[in-house]
Each structure stands twice: as C-alpha cells, then as structure tokens.
GROMACS .gro file of C-alpha atoms in nm:
model
  250
    1MET     CA    1   4.572  -1.880  -1.722
    2SER     CA    2   4.410  -1.603  -1.942
    3SER     CA    3   4.199  -1.307  -1.876
    4SER     CA    4   3.855  -1.485  -1.826
    5THR     CA    5   3.928  -1.771  -1.672
    6PRO     CA    6   3.829  -1.709  -1.345
    7PRO     CA    7   4.098  -1.832  -1.001
    8ALA     CA    8   4.100  -2.173  -0.929
    9THR     CA    9   4.174  -2.109  -0.563
   10GLY     CA   10   3.886  -1.852  -0.465
   11ARG     CA   11   4.146  -1.584  -0.331
   12LEU     CA   12   4.233  -1.258  -0.562
   13THR     CA   13   4.391  -1.250  -0.817
   14LEU     CA   14   4.488  -0.986  -1.079
   15SER     CA   15   4.448  -1.179  -1.423
   16GLY     CA   16   4.705  -1.226  -1.686
   17ALA     CA   17   5.092  -1.149  -1.660
   18GLU     CA   18   4.927  -0.739  -1.876
   19GLY     CA   19   4.733  -0.687  -1.554
   20ARG     CA   20   5.005  -0.784  -1.298
   21LYS     CA   21   5.288  -0.477  -1.537
   22GLN     CA   22   4.995  -0.250  -1.550
   23LEU     CA   23   4.793  -0.301  -1.193
   24LEU     CA   24   4.491  -0.137  -1.353
   25GLY     CA   25   4.199  -0.043  -1.185
   26THR     CA   26   3.956  -0.149  -1.447
   27GLN     CA   27   4.172  -0.532  -1.366
   28VAL     CA   28   4.100  -0.551  -0.943
   29GLU     CA   29   3.760  -0.434  -0.944
   30ARG     CA   30   3.717  -0.752  -1.201
   31SER     CA   31   3.941  -0.988  -0.929
   32ILE     CA   32   3.752  -0.849  -0.671
   33ARG     CA   33   3.340  -0.957  -0.859
   34GLN     CA   34   3.545  -1.287  -0.978
   35TYR     CA   35   3.648  -1.375  -0.543
   36ILE     CA   36   3.233  -1.234  -0.468
   37ALA     CA   37   3.131  -1.498  -0.703
   38HIS     CA   38   3.403  -1.824  -0.676
   39ARG     CA   39   3.299  -1.846  -0.338
   40GLY     CA   40   2.949  -1.766  -0.379
   41LEU     CA   41   2.879  -1.472  -0.174
   42VAL     CA   42   2.568  -1.340  -0.146
   43GLU     CA   43   2.436  -1.014   0.001
   44GLY     CA   44   2.586  -0.895   0.370
   45ASP     CA   45   2.873  -1.156   0.349
   46ASP     CA   46   3.217  -1.011   0.452
   47LEU     CA   47   3.468  -0.894   0.188
   48PRO     CA   48   3.854  -0.873   0.281
   49SER     CA   49   4.006  -0.524   0.358
   50GLU     CA   50   4.088  -0.300   0.164
   51GLY     CA   51   4.458  -0.363   0.297
   52GLN     CA   52   4.440  -0.764   0.266
   53ILE     CA   53   4.324  -0.690  -0.068
   54ALA     CA   54   4.576  -0.485  -0.176
   55SER     CA   55   4.838  -0.722   0.002
   56GLU     CA   56   4.746  -1.001  -0.212
   57LEU     CA   57   4.745  -0.827  -0.583
   58GLY     CA   58   4.996  -0.660  -0.476
   59VAL     CA   59   4.868  -0.317  -0.575
   60SER     CA   60   4.815  -0.033  -0.385
   61LYS     CA   61   4.606   0.051  -0.082
   62SER     CA   62   4.480   0.406  -0.324
   63THR     CA   63   4.441   0.140  -0.604
   64VAL     CA   64   4.212  -0.047  -0.422
   65ARG     CA   65   4.052   0.195  -0.312
   66GLU     CA   66   3.960   0.397  -0.563
   67SER     CA   67   3.845   0.060  -0.729
   68VAL     CA   68   3.629   0.012  -0.400
   69ARG     CA   69   3.515   0.325  -0.483
   70ARG     CA   70   3.374   0.249  -0.778
   71LEU     CA   71   3.215  -0.071  -0.663
   72GLU     CA   72   3.026   0.067  -0.409
   73THR     CA   73   2.899   0.293  -0.651
   74LEU     CA   74   2.734   0.044  -0.882
   75GLY     CA   75   2.597  -0.085  -0.562
   76TYR     CA   76   2.837  -0.423  -0.564
   77ILE     CA   77   3.042  -0.368  -0.262
   78LYS     CA   78   2.883  -0.165   0.118
   79VAL     CA   79   3.137  -0.027   0.283
   80VAL     CA   80   2.974  -0.085   0.652
   81HIS     CA   81   3.138   0.200   0.860
   82GLY     CA   82   3.371   0.063   1.120
   83VAL     CA   83   3.310  -0.238   0.979
   84GLY     CA   84   3.520  -0.285   0.669
   85LEU     CA   85   3.402  -0.429   0.268
   86ARG     CA   86   3.038  -0.661   0.323
   87VAL     CA   87   2.815  -0.790  -0.103
   88GLY     CA   88   2.562  -0.538  -0.228
   89THR     CA   89   2.366  -0.576  -0.493
   90PHE     CA   90   2.479  -0.476  -0.838
   91SER     CA   91   2.187  -0.167  -0.953
   92ILE     CA   92   2.209  -0.151  -1.327
   93ARG     CA   93   1.991   0.242  -1.150
   94PRO     CA   94   2.396   0.449  -1.147
   95VAL     CA   95   2.449   0.352  -1.546
   96VAL     CA   96   2.169   0.439  -1.674
   97ARG     CA   97   2.195   0.774  -1.393
   98ALA     CA   98   2.555   0.780  -1.558
   99LEU     CA   99   2.459   0.875  -1.909
  100PRO     CA  100   2.575   1.204  -2.121
  101TYR     CA  101   2.477   1.508  -1.957
  102ASP     CA  102   2.356   1.602  -2.312
  103LEU     CA  103   2.094   1.416  -2.268
  104LEU     CA  104   1.957   1.626  -2.008
  105ASN     CA  105   1.938   1.914  -2.136
  106ARG     CA  106   1.772   1.915  -2.465
  107ALA     CA  107   1.509   1.798  -2.668
  108GLN     CA  108   1.651   1.560  -2.944
  109GLY     CA  109   1.863   1.394  -2.615
  110LEU     CA  110   1.533   1.343  -2.426
  111ASN     CA  111   1.374   1.245  -2.784
  112ASP     CA  112   1.666   0.977  -2.708
  113ILE     CA  113   1.575   0.804  -2.368
  114LEU     CA  114   1.173   0.810  -2.471
  115GLU     CA  115   1.203   0.627  -2.819
  116VAL     CA  116   1.433   0.369  -2.538
  117ARG     CA  117   1.191   0.401  -2.273
  118THR     CA  118   0.961   0.306  -2.584
  119VAL     CA  119   1.170   0.042  -2.697
  120ILE     CA  120   1.197  -0.162  -2.335
  121GLU     CA  121   0.806  -0.120  -2.121
  122GLU     CA  122   0.614  -0.263  -2.519
  123ASN     CA  123   0.786  -0.583  -2.547
  124PHE     CA  124   0.877  -0.625  -2.195
  125LEU     CA  125   0.505  -0.543  -2.080
  126VAL     CA  126   0.355  -0.802  -2.334
  127ARG     CA  127   0.582  -1.038  -2.137
  128ALA     CA  128   0.471  -0.883  -1.790
  129ALA     CA  129   0.097  -0.986  -1.976
  130VAL     CA  130   0.163  -1.345  -1.942
  131HIS     CA  131   0.181  -1.384  -1.557
  132MET     CA  132  -0.023  -1.056  -1.475
  133THR     CA  133  -0.309  -1.160  -1.223
  134ASP     CA  134  -0.597  -1.046  -1.116
  135GLU     CA  135  -0.390  -0.912  -0.772
  136HIS     CA  136  -0.161  -0.684  -0.992
  137LEU     CA  137  -0.471  -0.554  -1.174
  138ASP     CA  138  -0.648  -0.437  -0.907
  139ALA     CA  139  -0.371  -0.227  -0.837
  140LEU     CA  140  -0.274  -0.099  -1.159
  141GLU     CA  141  -0.716  -0.055  -1.162
  142ARG     CA  142  -0.649   0.169  -0.816
  143ILE     CA  143  -0.317   0.388  -0.944
  144THR     CA  144  -0.549   0.478  -1.215
  145SER     CA  145  -0.835   0.538  -1.082
  146GLU     CA  146  -0.649   0.756  -0.755
  147MET     CA  147  -0.470   0.942  -1.128
  148GLU     CA  148  -0.827   1.059  -1.218
  149ALA     CA  149  -0.984   1.165  -0.902
  150THR     CA  150  -0.630   1.405  -0.902
  151SER     CA  151  -0.571   1.524  -1.223
  152THR     CA  152  -0.652   1.826  -1.366
  153GLU     CA  153  -0.752   1.879  -1.746
  154GLY     CA  154  -0.556   1.556  -1.839
  155ASP     CA  155  -0.240   1.560  -1.589
  156VAL     CA  156  -0.051   1.319  -1.371
  157ASP     CA  157   0.013   1.313  -1.151
  158PRO     CA  158   0.425   1.193  -1.186
  159ARG     CA  159   0.477   0.993  -0.844
  160LEU     CA  160   0.129   0.768  -0.979
  161ASP     CA  161   0.284   0.823  -1.306
  162GLU     CA  162   0.639   0.686  -1.216
  163ALA     CA  163   0.413   0.428  -0.956
  164PHE     CA  164   0.185   0.274  -1.265
  165HIS     CA  165   0.498   0.260  -1.476
  166GLN     CA  166   0.667   0.017  -1.208
  167ALA     CA  167   0.372  -0.189  -1.079
  168LEU     CA  168   0.317  -0.270  -1.469
  169TYR     CA  169   0.606  -0.485  -1.468
  170GLU     CA  170   0.627  -0.665  -1.144
  171PRO     CA  171   0.537  -0.956  -1.255
  172ILE     CA  172   0.812  -1.075  -1.404
  173ASP     CA  173   1.033  -1.081  -1.091
  174ASN     CA  174   1.364  -0.990  -1.226
  175ARG     CA  175   1.515  -0.628  -1.049
  176LEU     CA  176   1.679  -0.624  -1.340
  177VAL     CA  177   1.437  -0.558  -1.591
  178MET     CA  178   1.242  -0.362  -1.297
  179ASP     CA  179   1.546  -0.160  -1.194
  180LEU     CA  180   1.632  -0.085  -1.568
  181ILE     CA  181   1.257   0.104  -1.665
  182SER     CA  182   1.298   0.252  -1.329
  183ALA     CA  183   1.660   0.449  -1.436
  184PHE     CA  184   1.474   0.534  -1.736
  185TRP     CA  185   1.161   0.725  -1.601
  186GLU     CA  186   1.410   0.857  -1.340
  187LEU     CA  187   1.608   1.012  -1.612
  188PHE     CA  188   1.317   1.115  -1.852
  189ASP     CA  189   1.157   1.286  -1.595
  190SER     CA  190   1.493   1.445  -1.443
  191ALA     CA  191   1.548   1.586  -1.836
  192ARG     CA  192   1.202   1.721  -1.884
  193HIS     CA  193   1.232   1.880  -1.558
  194ALA     CA  194   1.597   2.004  -1.656
  195LEU     CA  195   1.382   2.156  -2.013
  196ASP     CA  196   1.045   2.272  -1.884
  197PHE     CA  197   0.866   2.025  -2.118
  198SER     CA  198   0.496   1.914  -1.965
  199SER     CA  199   0.371   1.580  -2.112
  200ASN     CA  200   0.068   1.512  -1.979
  201PHE     CA  201  -0.123   1.559  -2.266
  202ARG     CA  202  -0.496   1.254  -2.274
  203GLY     CA  203  -0.248   1.109  -2.002
  204VAL     CA  204  -0.538   0.984  -1.742
  205GLN     CA  205  -0.732   0.764  -2.031
  206GLU     CA  206  -0.382   0.702  -2.142
  207HIS     CA  207  -0.341   0.495  -1.812
  208ARG     CA  208  -0.678   0.325  -1.828
  209GLU     CA  209  -0.665   0.214  -2.196
  210ILE     CA  210  -0.341   0.000  -2.102
  211VAL     CA  211  -0.480  -0.167  -1.814
  212GLU     CA  212  -0.854  -0.234  -2.054
  213ALA     CA  213  -0.552  -0.380  -2.277
  214LEU     CA  214  -0.414  -0.579  -1.990
  215ARG     CA  215  -0.778  -0.723  -1.848
  216ASP     CA  216  -0.805  -0.806  -2.276
  217GLY     CA  217  -0.467  -1.008  -2.257
  218ASP     CA  218  -0.503  -0.940  -2.610
  219GLU     CA  219  -0.142  -0.855  -2.738
  220HIS     CA  220  -0.231  -0.696  -3.046
  221ARG     CA  221  -0.379  -0.445  -2.781
  222ILE     CA  222  -0.222  -0.465  -2.557
  223ARG     CA  223   0.129  -0.301  -2.734
  224ALA     CA  224  -0.097  -0.100  -2.996
  225ALA     CA  225  -0.237   0.045  -2.590
  226MET     CA  226   0.167   0.193  -2.453
  227ARG     CA  227   0.309   0.274  -2.810
  228GLU     CA  228   0.008   0.549  -2.800
  229HIS     CA  229   0.074   0.618  -2.503
  230PHE     CA  230   0.403   0.695  -2.641
  231ARG     CA  231   0.300   0.802  -2.948
  232GLN     CA  232   0.160   1.136  -2.778
  233LEU     CA  233   0.471   1.175  -2.584
  234GLU     CA  234   0.660   1.139  -2.876
  235HIS     CA  235   0.411   1.467  -3.067
  236GLU     CA  236   0.424   1.661  -2.795
  237LEU     CA  237   0.771   1.617  -2.783
  238ALA     CA  238   0.818   1.708  -3.175
  239ARG     CA  239   0.579   2.082  -3.068
  240PHE     CA  240   0.788   2.136  -2.781
  241SER     CA  241   1.087   2.145  -3.018
  242ARG     CA  242   0.941   2.379  -3.315
  243ILE     CA  243   0.888   2.543  -2.980
  244GLN     CA  244   1.114   2.566  -2.894
  245ASP     CA  245   1.340   2.608  -3.200
  246THR     CA  246   1.178   2.937  -3.375
  247GLU     CA  247   1.184   3.094  -2.952
  248GLU     CA  248   1.596   3.076  -3.053
  249GLN     CA  249   1.573   3.176  -3.306
  250PRO     CA  250   1.742   3.558  -3.375
   0.00000   0.00000   0.00000
C-alpha cells in the first residue's frame, strides 16, 4: 500500500514500509488524521486511547503522546481529562503563531506580515462584497461609528479594528479564511507592540472609506479603499524604520 493510500478498513495503520521502520511521529500523526477522515468522524467524537493507538500502530506510547500533543496544538484532537481523546477542529492560528520569532522583533518582519495581510484581505474583500447584505453593512457602520466616538486624532482602538476586519469577511462563510485573517491580524498586532510601532494615522477615515466603497459595490473602488488602508500603514512603517535605523547608528 502506498503512503498516499488511506487504510481500506478504517483501522489505524502506519502507511508504507518506510514508516514501519522509522516509526516517525509525523507518520503517526498522518495515521490518526486518516483514521478520523476515513471513518467520517466529526468534532466531539471519541478516539481510541493513546494505549490503543500505540498497540495498533506498533509504536511506543511516548511516540503517540508526542503526536497527540502536536495534533492537539493544531486543534485536530481534544484531550479531555478523565475522558480521553476526542476529535477537535483544525485551526490555522497555531500555524501562523509558530512563524519565526524574528518576524516580531524587526521592522522588516512587520513589513512582511503587512504584505501578506494586504494580498489576503484585498482579494477576499472583493469576494465578500458579492455576498454583503444590508445587515453586514450596518454592522460595519456601527463599528466605524464607535471608532469615531472613541478615537483621538484619528487613532483606532485595536479591539474595534480587529472586530472591523473580522466583520468584513463574515459574508464569505469560510472558517479557514476567517481564522487566517484573524491570525495574521493578531500576528501584526503582536509585532507592532514588540517594536512599539504606532499605526493609526487616518485610521478612522480609512475604515469609513472601506464601508462606503462596499455600499457602492464597485470592485475597483473596494480594492482601492483597502489598498489605500494598507498603503498608509506601509508609509508609516517605512518612516518608523528610518527613525529606528537612525537611533541604532553609533
């Protein structure tokens, strides 16, 4: 049986002879994921115990325990104390949070994160706009109005900024997209705080322009509004980097 072929019986097996020899944790993880998929298990369903998995795969309990820990980190598995293992729900957030630490302690890392956010959000916003209802637009209006009521000199409460960016993509109804956008927002915010970088120039007005573009429904205007929002961040970040470089010079 090739390593790409799922077990026909729905039992836990190691894929391929190479896996049986090396007993790699990654192959144990793959076997557990295949077991879940082949049996059509969903969130909350019971899984075999670590001991049963080790016995069926012919590996040590410690190997299984490490694999379970990694799968739990990604959300595939829930470890319910006193009960056992259950199927969880995969999330992209731990993957994003595991990106290299140097993304959080240098201006270039912050710029890299911003570039990814720009590409993801601009393109998915166009898709979200197609499904945007009056209820969605009204929710965005309320968040923007709260930004205006609580801002000083154009700054935006990070809590409201996160809520705004999440609300933008709810019409897509794609959990993976929501997780990805939210995770990169959190990563950017963490990096911003680590570098003590303030990024709220004209923030309120930029969010208002995005909402107005969505109400207008014109794709070019929507792209331009989101691109301008991130372009302002790029300009601020470039200025911040120049100041930082100057301060670091002897």
